[in-house]
JSON list of C-alpha atoms in Angstrom, two decimals:
[
{"chain": "A", "resi": 5, "resn": "MET", "atom": "CA", "xyz": [118.00, 273.51, 170.89]},
{"chain": "A", "resi": 6, "resn": "VAL", "atom": "CA", "xyz": [116.01, 270.43, 169.35]},
{"chain": "A", "resi": 7, "resn": "THR", "atom": "CA", "xyz": [116.78, 267.21, 171.38]},
{"chain": "A", "resi": 8, "resn": "GLY", "atom": "CA", "xyz": [115.93, 263.71, 170.71]},
{"chain": "A", "resi": 9, "resn": "GLU", "atom": "CA", "xyz": [114.70, 262.68, 167.29]},
{"chain": "A", "resi": 10, "resn": "GLU", "atom": "CA", "xyz": [114.20, 265.67, 164.63]},
{"chain": "A", "resi": 11, "resn": "TYR", "atom": "CA", "xyz": [111.12, 265.61, 162.06]},
{"chain": "A", "resi": 12, "resn": "SER", "atom": "CA", "xyz": [110.38, 267.27, 158.87]},
{"chain": "A", "resi": 13, "resn": "ALA", "atom": "CA", "xyz": [107.60, 267.17, 156.53]},
{"chain": "A", "resi": 14, "resn": "ALA", "atom": "CA", "xyz": [109.54, 264.74, 154.93]},
{"chain": "A", "resi": 15, "resn": "ASP", "atom": "CA", "xyz": [108.78, 262.10, 157.46]},
{"chain": "A", "resi": 16, "resn": "ILE", "atom": "CA", "xyz": [105.10, 262.96, 157.02]},
{"chain": "A", "resi": 17, "resn": "GLU", "atom": "CA", "xyz": [103.00, 260.37, 155.22]},
{"chain": "A", "resi": 18, "resn": "VAL", "atom": "CA", "xyz": [99.63, 262.31, 154.40]},
{"chain": "A", "resi": 19, "resn": "ILE", "atom": "CA", "xyz": [97.20, 259.11, 153.60]},
{"chain": "A", "resi": 20, "resn": "GLU", "atom": "CA", "xyz": [93.75, 259.93, 151.76]},
{"chain": "A", "resi": 21, "resn": "PHE", "atom": "CA", "xyz": [90.35, 258.87, 153.34]},
{"chain": "A", "resi": 22, "resn": "ASP", "atom": "CA", "xyz": [89.88, 255.87, 151.23]},
{"chain": "A", "resi": 23, "resn": "GLU", "atom": "CA", "xyz": [93.23, 254.92, 151.07]},
{"chain": "A", "resi": 24, "resn": "HIS", "atom": "CA", "xyz": [93.68, 254.90, 154.71]},
{"chain": "A", "resi": 25, "resn": "VAL", "atom": "CA", "xyz": [90.18, 252.58, 155.31]},
{"chain": "A", "resi": 26, "resn": "ARG", "atom": "CA", "xyz": [91.86, 250.08, 152.46]},
{"chain": "A", "resi": 27, "resn": "ARG", "atom": "CA", "xyz": [95.06, 249.95, 154.34]},
{"chain": "A", "resi": 28, "resn": "THR", "atom": "CA", "xyz": [93.28, 249.80, 157.97]},
{"chain": "A", "resi": 29, "resn": "PRO", "atom": "CA", "xyz": [90.11, 248.46, 157.76]},
{"chain": "A", "resi": 30, "resn": "VAL", "atom": "CA", "xyz": [90.33, 247.13, 161.36]},
{"chain": "A", "resi": 31, "resn": "MET", "atom": "CA", "xyz": [89.98, 251.01, 162.39]},
{"chain": "A", "resi": 32, "resn": "TYR", "atom": "CA", "xyz": [86.38, 251.28, 161.03]},
{"chain": "A", "resi": 33, "resn": "PHE", "atom": "CA", "xyz": [84.98, 247.84, 161.05]},
{"chain": "A", "resi": 34, "resn": "ASP", "atom": "CA", "xyz": [87.25, 245.97, 163.72]},
{"chain": "A", "resi": 35, "resn": "LEU", "atom": "CA", "xyz": [88.46, 243.62, 161.47]},
{"chain": "A", "resi": 36, "resn": "PRO", "atom": "CA", "xyz": [91.57, 242.83, 159.39]},
{"chain": "A", "resi": 37, "resn": "ARG", "atom": "CA", "xyz": [91.40, 242.69, 155.45]},
{"chain": "A", "resi": 38, "resn": "ASP", "atom": "CA", "xyz": [91.85, 238.88, 155.50]},
{"chain": "A", "resi": 39, "resn": "HIS", "atom": "CA", "xyz": [89.35, 238.02, 157.77]},
{"chain": "A", "resi": 40, "resn": "PRO", "atom": "CA", "xyz": [86.41, 236.06, 156.30]},
{"chain": "A", "resi": 41, "resn": "ASP", "atom": "CA", "xyz": [83.74, 237.99, 157.98]},
{"chain": "A", "resi": 42, "resn": "LEU", "atom": "CA", "xyz": [84.85, 241.50, 156.97]},
{"chain": "A", "resi": 43, "resn": "ALA", "atom": "CA", "xyz": [82.39, 241.75, 154.49]},
{"chain": "A", "resi": 44, "resn": "THR", "atom": "CA", "xyz": [79.37, 240.56, 156.66]},
{"chain": "A", "resi": 45, "resn": "ARG", "atom": "CA", "xyz": [80.69, 243.65, 159.02]},
{"chain": "A", "resi": 46, "resn": "VAL", "atom": "CA", "xyz": [80.75, 246.10, 156.39]},
{"chain": "A", "resi": 47, "resn": "LEU", "atom": "CA", "xyz": [77.06, 245.71, 156.19]},
{"chain": "A", "resi": 48, "resn": "SER", "atom": "CA", "xyz": [76.26, 245.35, 159.90]},
{"chain": "A", "resi": 49, "resn": "ARG", "atom": "CA", "xyz": [78.22, 248.45, 160.37]},
{"chain": "A", "resi": 50, "resn": "VAL", "atom": "CA", "xyz": [76.13, 250.41, 157.75]},
{"chain": "A", "resi": 51, "resn": "LEU", "atom": "CA", "xyz": [72.80, 248.98, 159.06]},
{"chain": "A", "resi": 52, "resn": "ALA", "atom": "CA", "xyz": [73.86, 249.83, 162.92]},
{"chain": "A", "resi": 53, "resn": "HIS", "atom": "CA", "xyz": [75.09, 253.45, 161.79]},
{"chain": "A", "resi": 54, "resn": "ALA", "atom": "CA", "xyz": [71.35, 253.89, 160.14]},
{"chain": "A", "resi": 55, "resn": "LEU", "atom": "CA", "xyz": [69.96, 252.97, 163.70]},
{"chain": "A", "resi": 56, "resn": "HIS", "atom": "CA", "xyz": [72.19, 255.13, 165.52]},
{"chain": "A", "resi": 57, "resn": "PRO", "atom": "CA", "xyz": [72.91, 258.16, 162.87]},
{"chain": "A", "resi": 58, "resn": "ALA", "atom": "CA", "xyz": [75.24, 261.09, 163.47]},
{"chain": "A", "resi": 59, "resn": "THR", "atom": "CA", "xyz": [73.12, 263.37, 166.36]},
{"chain": "A", "resi": 60, "resn": "ARG", "atom": "CA", "xyz": [72.72, 266.12, 163.99]},
{"chain": "A", "resi": 61, "resn": "LEU", "atom": "CA", "xyz": [70.42, 263.81, 161.77]},
{"chain": "A", "resi": 62, "resn": "ALA", "atom": "CA", "xyz": [68.01, 261.73, 163.73]},
{"chain": "A", "resi": 63, "resn": "ARG", "atom": "CA", "xyz": [67.66, 260.10, 167.35]},
{"chain": "A", "resi": 64, "resn": "ASP", "atom": "CA", "xyz": [68.76, 256.62, 167.75]},
{"chain": "A", "resi": 65, "resn": "HIS", "atom": "CA", "xyz": [65.88, 253.83, 166.56]},
{"chain": "A", "resi": 66, "resn": "THR", "atom": "CA", "xyz": [64.08, 256.66, 164.57]},
{"chain": "A", "resi": 67, "resn": "LEU", "atom": "CA", "xyz": [64.93, 255.81, 160.95]},
{"chain": "A", "resi": 68, "resn": "ARG", "atom": "CA", "xyz": [63.03, 253.19, 158.84]},
{"chain": "A", "resi": 69, "resn": "VAL", "atom": "CA", "xyz": [65.70, 251.36, 157.05]},
{"chain": "A", "resi": 70, "resn": "PHE", "atom": "CA", "xyz": [65.01, 248.71, 154.18]},
{"chain": "A", "resi": 71, "resn": "ALA", "atom": "CA", "xyz": [67.95, 247.23, 152.78]},
{"chain": "A", "resi": 72, "resn": "GLU", "atom": "CA", "xyz": [68.59, 244.54, 149.98]},
{"chain": "A", "resi": 73, "resn": "ILE", "atom": "CA", "xyz": [71.66, 241.56, 149.66]},
{"chain": "A", "resi": 74, "resn": "HIS", "atom": "CA", "xyz": [71.77, 241.08, 146.02]},
{"chain": "A", "resi": 75, "resn": "GLY", "atom": "CA", "xyz": [75.04, 239.06, 146.15]},
{"chain": "A", "resi": 76, "resn": "ASP", "atom": "CA", "xyz": [77.47, 237.94, 148.32]},
{"chain": "A", "resi": 77, "resn": "LEU", "atom": "CA", "xyz": [79.21, 241.34, 148.18]},
{"chain": "A", "resi": 78, "resn": "ALA", "atom": "CA", "xyz": [76.54, 243.48, 147.04]},
{"chain": "A", "resi": 79, "resn": "PHE", "atom": "CA", "xyz": [73.88, 245.06, 148.93]},
{"chain": "A", "resi": 80, "resn": "THR", "atom": "CA", "xyz": [71.57, 248.42, 148.85]},
{"chain": "A", "resi": 81, "resn": "VAL", "atom": "CA", "xyz": [70.44, 250.42, 152.18]},
{"chain": "A", "resi": 82, "resn": "THR", "atom": "CA", "xyz": [67.84, 252.73, 152.07]},
{"chain": "A", "resi": 83, "resn": "ASP", "atom": "CA", "xyz": [66.51, 255.07, 154.64]},
{"chain": "A", "resi": 84, "resn": "ASP", "atom": "CA", "xyz": [64.34, 257.94, 155.08]},
{"chain": "A", "resi": 85, "resn": "MET", "atom": "CA", "xyz": [66.75, 260.80, 155.83]},
{"chain": "A", "resi": 86, "resn": "PRO", "atom": "CA", "xyz": [67.61, 262.97, 152.61]},
{"chain": "A", "resi": 87, "resn": "ASP", "atom": "CA", "xyz": [70.36, 264.75, 154.72]},
{"chain": "A", "resi": 88, "resn": "ALA", "atom": "CA", "xyz": [72.19, 265.51, 151.70]},
{"chain": "A", "resi": 89, "resn": "LEU", "atom": "CA", "xyz": [69.18, 267.69, 150.66]},
{"chain": "A", "resi": 90, "resn": "ASP", "atom": "CA", "xyz": [68.06, 269.14, 153.66]},
{"chain": "A", "resi": 91, "resn": "ASP", "atom": "CA", "xyz": [69.19, 272.93, 153.20]},
{"chain": "A", "resi": 92, "resn": "GLY", "atom": "CA", "xyz": [66.16, 273.98, 151.77]},
{"chain": "A", "resi": 93, "resn": "THR", "atom": "CA", "xyz": [67.77, 275.19, 148.67]},
{"chain": "A", "resi": 94, "resn": "GLY", "atom": "CA", "xyz": [67.16, 272.28, 146.10]},
{"chain": "A", "resi": 95, "resn": "ARG", "atom": "CA", "xyz": [70.92, 271.77, 145.84]},
{"chain": "A", "resi": 96, "resn": "PRO", "atom": "CA", "xyz": [72.72, 268.83, 147.02]},
{"chain": "A", "resi": 97, "resn": "ARG", "atom": "CA", "xyz": [75.45, 269.35, 149.86]},
{"chain": "A", "resi": 98, "resn": "LEU", "atom": "CA", "xyz": [78.56, 267.16, 149.19]},
{"chain": "A", "resi": 99, "resn": "GLY", "atom": "CA", "xyz": [80.88, 265.30, 151.51]},
{"chain": "A", "resi": 100, "resn": "HIS", "atom": "CA", "xyz": [83.90, 263.16, 150.79]},
{"chain": "A", "resi": 101, "resn": "TYR", "atom": "CA", "xyz": [85.49, 264.12, 147.61]},
{"chain": "A", "resi": 102, "resn": "GLY", "atom": "CA", "xyz": [82.42, 265.77, 146.23]},
{"chain": "A", "resi": 103, "resn": "ALA", "atom": "CA", "xyz": [80.28, 262.57, 146.73]},
{"chain": "A", "resi": 104, "resn": "LEU", "atom": "CA", "xyz": [77.00, 262.66, 148.14]},
{"chain": "A", "resi": 105, "resn": "LEU", "atom": "CA", "xyz": [77.90, 260.79, 151.39]},
{"chain": "A", "resi": 106, "resn": "GLY", "atom": "CA", "xyz": [78.75, 263.40, 153.77]},
{"chain": "A", "resi": 107, "resn": "PRO", "atom": "CA", "xyz": [80.74, 263.26, 157.27]},
{"chain": "A", "resi": 108, "resn": "GLU", "atom": "CA", "xyz": [77.56, 262.24, 158.80]},
{"chain": "A", "resi": 109, "resn": "ARG", "atom": "CA", "xyz": [77.52, 259.08, 156.80]},
{"chain": "A", "resi": 110, "resn": "TRP", "atom": "CA", "xyz": [81.28, 258.24, 157.27]},
{"chain": "A", "resi": 111, "resn": "THR", "atom": "CA", "xyz": [80.25, 254.51, 157.71]},
{"chain": "A", "resi": 112, "resn": "SER", "atom": "CA", "xyz": [78.57, 254.57, 154.53]},
{"chain": "A", "resi": 113, "resn": "ALA", "atom": "CA", "xyz": [81.70, 256.33, 153.22]},
{"chain": "A", "resi": 114, "resn": "ALA", "atom": "CA", "xyz": [84.18, 253.81, 154.36]},
{"chain": "A", "resi": 115, "resn": "ALA", "atom": "CA", "xyz": [82.12, 250.97, 153.25]},
{"chain": "A", "resi": 116, "resn": "ALA", "atom": "CA", "xyz": [82.11, 252.52, 149.74]},
{"chain": "A", "resi": 117, "resn": "ALA", "atom": "CA", "xyz": [86.07, 252.77, 149.89]},
{"chain": "A", "resi": 118, "resn": "LEU", "atom": "CA", "xyz": [86.06, 249.02, 150.04]},
{"chain": "A", "resi": 119, "resn": "GLY", "atom": "CA", "xyz": [83.86, 249.01, 146.77]},
{"chain": "A", "resi": 120, "resn": "THR", "atom": "CA", "xyz": [84.30, 248.96, 142.92]},
{"chain": "A", "resi": 121, "resn": "ARG", "atom": "CA", "xyz": [80.94, 251.23, 142.47]},
{"chain": "A", "resi": 122, "resn": "THR", "atom": "CA", "xyz": [78.76, 252.76, 144.49]},
{"chain": "A", "resi": 123, "resn": "VAL", "atom": "CA", "xyz": [75.52, 254.57, 143.83]},
{"chain": "A", "resi": 124, "resn": "VAL", "atom": "CA", "xyz": [73.89, 257.10, 145.78]},
{"chain": "A", "resi": 125, "resn": "GLU", "atom": "CA", "xyz": [70.57, 258.81, 145.64]},
{"chain": "A", "resi": 126, "resn": "VAL", "atom": "CA", "xyz": [68.77, 261.08, 147.62]},
{"chain": "A", "resi": 127, "resn": "TRP", "atom": "CA", "xyz": [65.31, 262.79, 147.12]},
{"chain": "A", "resi": 128, "resn": "ARG", "atom": "CA", "xyz": [62.44, 264.60, 149.11]},
{"chain": "A", "resi": 129, "resn": "ASP", "atom": "CA", "xyz": [59.56, 266.99, 147.77]},
{"chain": "A", "resi": 130, "resn": "GLY", "atom": "CA", "xyz": [59.86, 265.60, 144.19]},
{"chain": "A", "resi": 131, "resn": "HIS", "atom": "CA", "xyz": [63.38, 266.35, 143.35]},
{"chain": "A", "resi": 132, "resn": "GLY", "atom": "CA", "xyz": [65.94, 263.88, 143.35]},
{"chain": "A", "resi": 133, "resn": "VAL", "atom": "CA", "xyz": [69.68, 263.46, 142.87]},
{"chain": "A", "resi": 134, "resn": "ARG", "atom": "CA", "xyz": [71.71, 260.61, 141.72]},
{"chain": "A", "resi": 135, "resn": "GLN", "atom": "CA", "xyz": [75.63, 260.35, 141.71]},
{"chain": "A", "resi": 136, "resn": "GLU", "atom": "CA", "xyz": [77.88, 257.22, 140.83]},
{"chain": "A", "resi": 137, "resn": "LEU", "atom": "CA", "xyz": [81.15, 256.67, 142.63]},
{"chain": "A", "resi": 138, "resn": "ALA", "atom": "CA", "xyz": [84.42, 254.50, 141.99]},
{"chain": "A", "resi": 139, "resn": "GLY", "atom": "CA", "xyz": [84.69, 253.45, 145.49]},
{"chain": "A", "resi": 140, "resn": "ILE", "atom": "CA", "xyz": [84.25, 256.77, 147.55]},
{"chain": "A", "resi": 141, "resn": "ARG", "atom": "CA", "xyz": [85.51, 259.02, 144.48]},
{"chain": "A", "resi": 142, "resn": "PRO", "atom": "CA", "xyz": [82.75, 260.47, 141.97]},
{"chain": "A", "resi": 143, "resn": "THR", "atom": "CA", "xyz": [82.83, 259.28, 138.46]},
{"chain": "A", "resi": 144, "resn": "ALA", "atom": "CA", "xyz": [80.55, 262.87, 137.97]},
{"chain": "A", "resi": 145, "resn": "GLU", "atom": "CA", "xyz": [78.61, 265.38, 139.38]},
{"chain": "A", "resi": 146, "resn": "PRO", "atom": "CA", "xyz": [75.02, 264.57, 140.99]},
{"chain": "A", "resi": 147, "resn": "ARG", "atom": "CA", "xyz": [72.10, 264.12, 138.34]},
{"chain": "A", "resi": 148, "resn": "SER", "atom": "CA", "xyz": [68.63, 264.84, 138.63]},
{"chain": "A", "resi": 149, "resn": "PHE", "atom": "CA", "xyz": [66.51, 261.59, 138.52]},
{"chain": "A", "resi": 150, "resn": "ASP", "atom": "CA", "xyz": [62.94, 260.75, 138.92]},
{"chain": "A", "resi": 151, "resn": "PRO", "atom": "CA", "xyz": [62.58, 260.39, 142.59]},
{"chain": "A", "resi": 152, "resn": "PRO", "atom": "CA", "xyz": [60.12, 257.80, 144.32]},
{"chain": "A", "resi": 153, "resn": "ALA", "atom": "CA", "xyz": [57.44, 259.40, 146.62]},
{"chain": "A", "resi": 154, "resn": "GLY", "atom": "CA", "xyz": [58.61, 260.62, 150.07]},
{"chain": "A", "resi": 155, "resn": "ALA", "atom": "CA", "xyz": [62.13, 261.39, 151.12]},
{"chain": "A", "resi": 156, "resn": "GLY", "atom": "CA", "xyz": [64.73, 259.43, 151.64]},
{"chain": "A", "resi": 157, "resn": "THR", "atom": "CA", "xyz": [68.76, 258.30, 150.75]},
{"chain": "A", "resi": 158, "resn": "ARG", "atom": "CA", "xyz": [69.59, 254.98, 148.74]},
{"chain": "A", "resi": 159, "resn": "VAL", "atom": "CA", "xyz": [72.91, 253.56, 148.70]},
{"chain": "A", "resi": 160, "resn": "ALA", "atom": "CA", "xyz": [74.04, 250.65, 146.31]},
{"chain": "A", "resi": 161, "resn": "PHE", "atom": "CA", "xyz": [77.25, 248.98, 147.13]},
{"chain": "A", "resi": 162, "resn": "ALA", "atom": "CA", "xyz": [79.52, 246.75, 145.10]},
{"chain": "A", "resi": 163, "resn": "LEU", "atom": "CA", "xyz": [82.28, 245.30, 147.22]},
{"chain": "A", "resi": 164, "resn": "ASP", "atom": "CA", "xyz": [85.81, 244.74, 145.64]},
{"chain": "A", "resi": 165, "resn": "PRO", "atom": "CA", "xyz": [86.01, 241.03, 145.33]},
{"chain": "A", "resi": 166, "resn": "ALA", "atom": "CA", "xyz": [90.02, 241.53, 144.68]},
{"chain": "A", "resi": 167, "resn": "TYR", "atom": "CA", "xyz": [90.40, 243.39, 148.05]},
{"chain": "A", "resi": 168, "resn": "PHE", "atom": "CA", "xyz": [88.38, 240.65, 150.42]},
{"chain": "A", "resi": 169, "resn": "ALA", "atom": "CA", "xyz": [90.14, 237.50, 151.18]},
{"chain": "A", "resi": 170, "resn": "PRO", "atom": "CA", "xyz": [89.16, 234.65, 148.67]},
{"chain": "A", "resi": 171, "resn": "GLY", "atom": "CA", "xyz": [85.82, 233.15, 149.12]},
{"chain": "A", "resi": 172, "resn": "THR", "atom": "CA", "xyz": [84.37, 236.02, 151.36]},
{"chain": "A", "resi": 173, "resn": "ALA", "atom": "CA", "xyz": [80.53, 236.73, 151.06]},
{"chain": "A", "resi": 174, "resn": "ILE", "atom": "CA", "xyz": [78.37, 238.26, 153.54]},
{"chain": "A", "resi": 175, "resn": "THR", "atom": "CA", "xyz": [76.73, 235.69, 155.64]},
{"chain": "A", "resi": 176, "resn": "ALA", "atom": "CA", "xyz": [73.29, 233.90, 155.24]},
{"chain": "A", "resi": 177, "resn": "ASP", "atom": "CA", "xyz": [72.62, 233.63, 159.02]},
{"chain": "A", "resi": 178, "resn": "LEU", "atom": "CA", "xyz": [71.20, 237.16, 159.12]},
{"chain": "A", "resi": 179, "resn": "THR", "atom": "CA", "xyz": [69.74, 236.32, 162.73]},
{"chain": "A", "resi": 180, "resn": "GLY", "atom": "CA", "xyz": [73.39, 236.76, 164.18]},
{"chain": "A", "resi": 181, "resn": "LEU", "atom": "CA", "xyz": [74.06, 240.45, 163.02]},
{"chain": "A", "resi": 182, "resn": "ASP", "atom": "CA", "xyz": [74.40, 242.96, 166.00]},
{"chain": "A", "resi": 183, "resn": "LEU", "atom": "CA", "xyz": [73.24, 246.28, 164.80]},
{"chain": "A", "resi": 184, "resn": "HIS", "atom": "CA", "xyz": [73.29, 247.67, 168.28]},
{"chain": "A", "resi": 185, "resn": "GLY", "atom": "CA", "xyz": [76.52, 246.75, 170.10]},
{"chain": "A", "resi": 186, "resn": "PRO", "atom": "CA", "xyz": [77.41, 247.24, 173.87]},
{"chain": "A", "resi": 187, "resn": "TYR", "atom": "CA", "xyz": [77.08, 251.06, 173.90]},
{"chain": "A", "resi": 188, "resn": "CYS", "atom": "CA", "xyz": [73.15, 251.56, 173.08]},
{"chain": "A", "resi": 189, "resn": "ASP", "atom": "CA", "xyz": [70.89, 252.24, 175.70]},
{"chain": "A", "resi": 190, "resn": "GLU", "atom": "CA", "xyz": [68.36, 253.92, 174.05]},
{"chain": "A", "resi": 191, "resn": "PRO", "atom": "CA", "xyz": [64.88, 252.40, 174.11]},
{"chain": "A", "resi": 192, "resn": "PRO", "atom": "CA", "xyz": [63.30, 251.02, 171.14]},
{"chain": "A", "resi": 193, "resn": "GLY", "atom": "CA", "xyz": [61.83, 253.48, 168.93]},
{"chain": "A", "resi": 194, "resn": "PRO", "atom": "CA", "xyz": [59.43, 253.87, 165.68]},
{"chain": "A", "resi": 195, "resn": "GLY", "atom": "CA", "xyz": [62.31, 253.03, 163.33]},
{"chain": "A", "resi": 196, "resn": "GLY", "atom": "CA", "xyz": [63.78, 249.89, 162.62]},
{"chain": "A", "resi": 197, "resn": "VAL", "atom": "CA", "xyz": [65.75, 247.79, 160.02]},
{"chain": "A", "resi": 198, "resn": "THR", "atom": "CA", "xyz": [64.24, 245.55, 157.68]},
{"chain": "A", "resi": 199, "resn": "LEU", "atom": "CA", "xyz": [66.75, 243.47, 155.68]},
{"chain": "A", "resi": 200, "resn": "ARG", "atom": "CA", "xyz": [65.88, 240.78, 153.02]},
{"chain": "A", "resi": 201, "resn": "ASP", "atom": "CA", "xyz": [68.63, 238.52, 151.36]},
{"chain": "A", "resi": 202, "resn": "LEU", "atom": "CA", "xyz": [67.38, 238.21, 147.55]},
{"chain": "A", "resi": 203, "resn": "ARG", "atom": "CA", "xyz": [69.90, 235.06, 147.49]},
{"chain": "A", "resi": 204, "resn": "ASP", "atom": "CA", "xyz": [67.45, 233.11, 149.14]},
{"chain": "A", "resi": 205, "resn": "GLY", "atom": "CA", "xyz": [64.60, 235.15, 149.89]},
{"chain": "A", "resi": 206, "resn": "ARG", "atom": "CA", "xyz": [64.47, 235.67, 153.50]},
{"chain": "A", "resi": 207, "resn": "GLU", "atom": "CA", "xyz": [63.75, 238.60, 155.36]},
{"chain": "A", "resi": 208, "resn": "VAL", "atom": "CA", "xyz": [64.78, 239.86, 158.99]},
{"chain": "A", "resi": 209, "resn": "ARG", "atom": "CA", "xyz": [63.38, 242.43, 161.16]},
{"chain": "A", "resi": 210, "resn": "TYR", "atom": "CA", "xyz": [65.42, 244.42, 163.76]},
{"chain": "A", "resi": 211, "resn": "ARG", "atom": "CA", "xyz": [64.49, 246.93, 166.25]}
]
């Protein structure tokens, strides 16, 4: 005998990852959709995750990160971890929906879900792959490109102006970004973040 309310499959709503991010950004970025600081929070969380990556990828404060703000809702983040090409086969390891953003980069995937266009590039040992996404959904399979020297991952985000509150823009006060949060107790390491704002030419470094 079933007591209380009875449930069936009809009562269960399955929500895709990107739709869940767009419905409930507060669960990923701690701010609601209509908050004027949401775009700034998206940027700071992506940078914070680069400084504190998944344990499988690297220790905290060891990755070297370079980021550029291209516009009020556009930015690029580059780090020196080519994790989508780290299995030694030369074939990319795909993540969400077949994108070059795996679960270890869930913050970048969540940021992409709030965008109109995302471009992911990964390279190592002279081999590079590039993929364009509409939000987090690939528009095509990864394709080879002529990579820069070294190894790394670059993600270019174009956030969706129709999603954010009118007038929303990434802050110009870059010194106010918190990239560590209350739970970071690791000492400074060899890594860090260099953030350049192409809107005014200013540059800030975080350790």
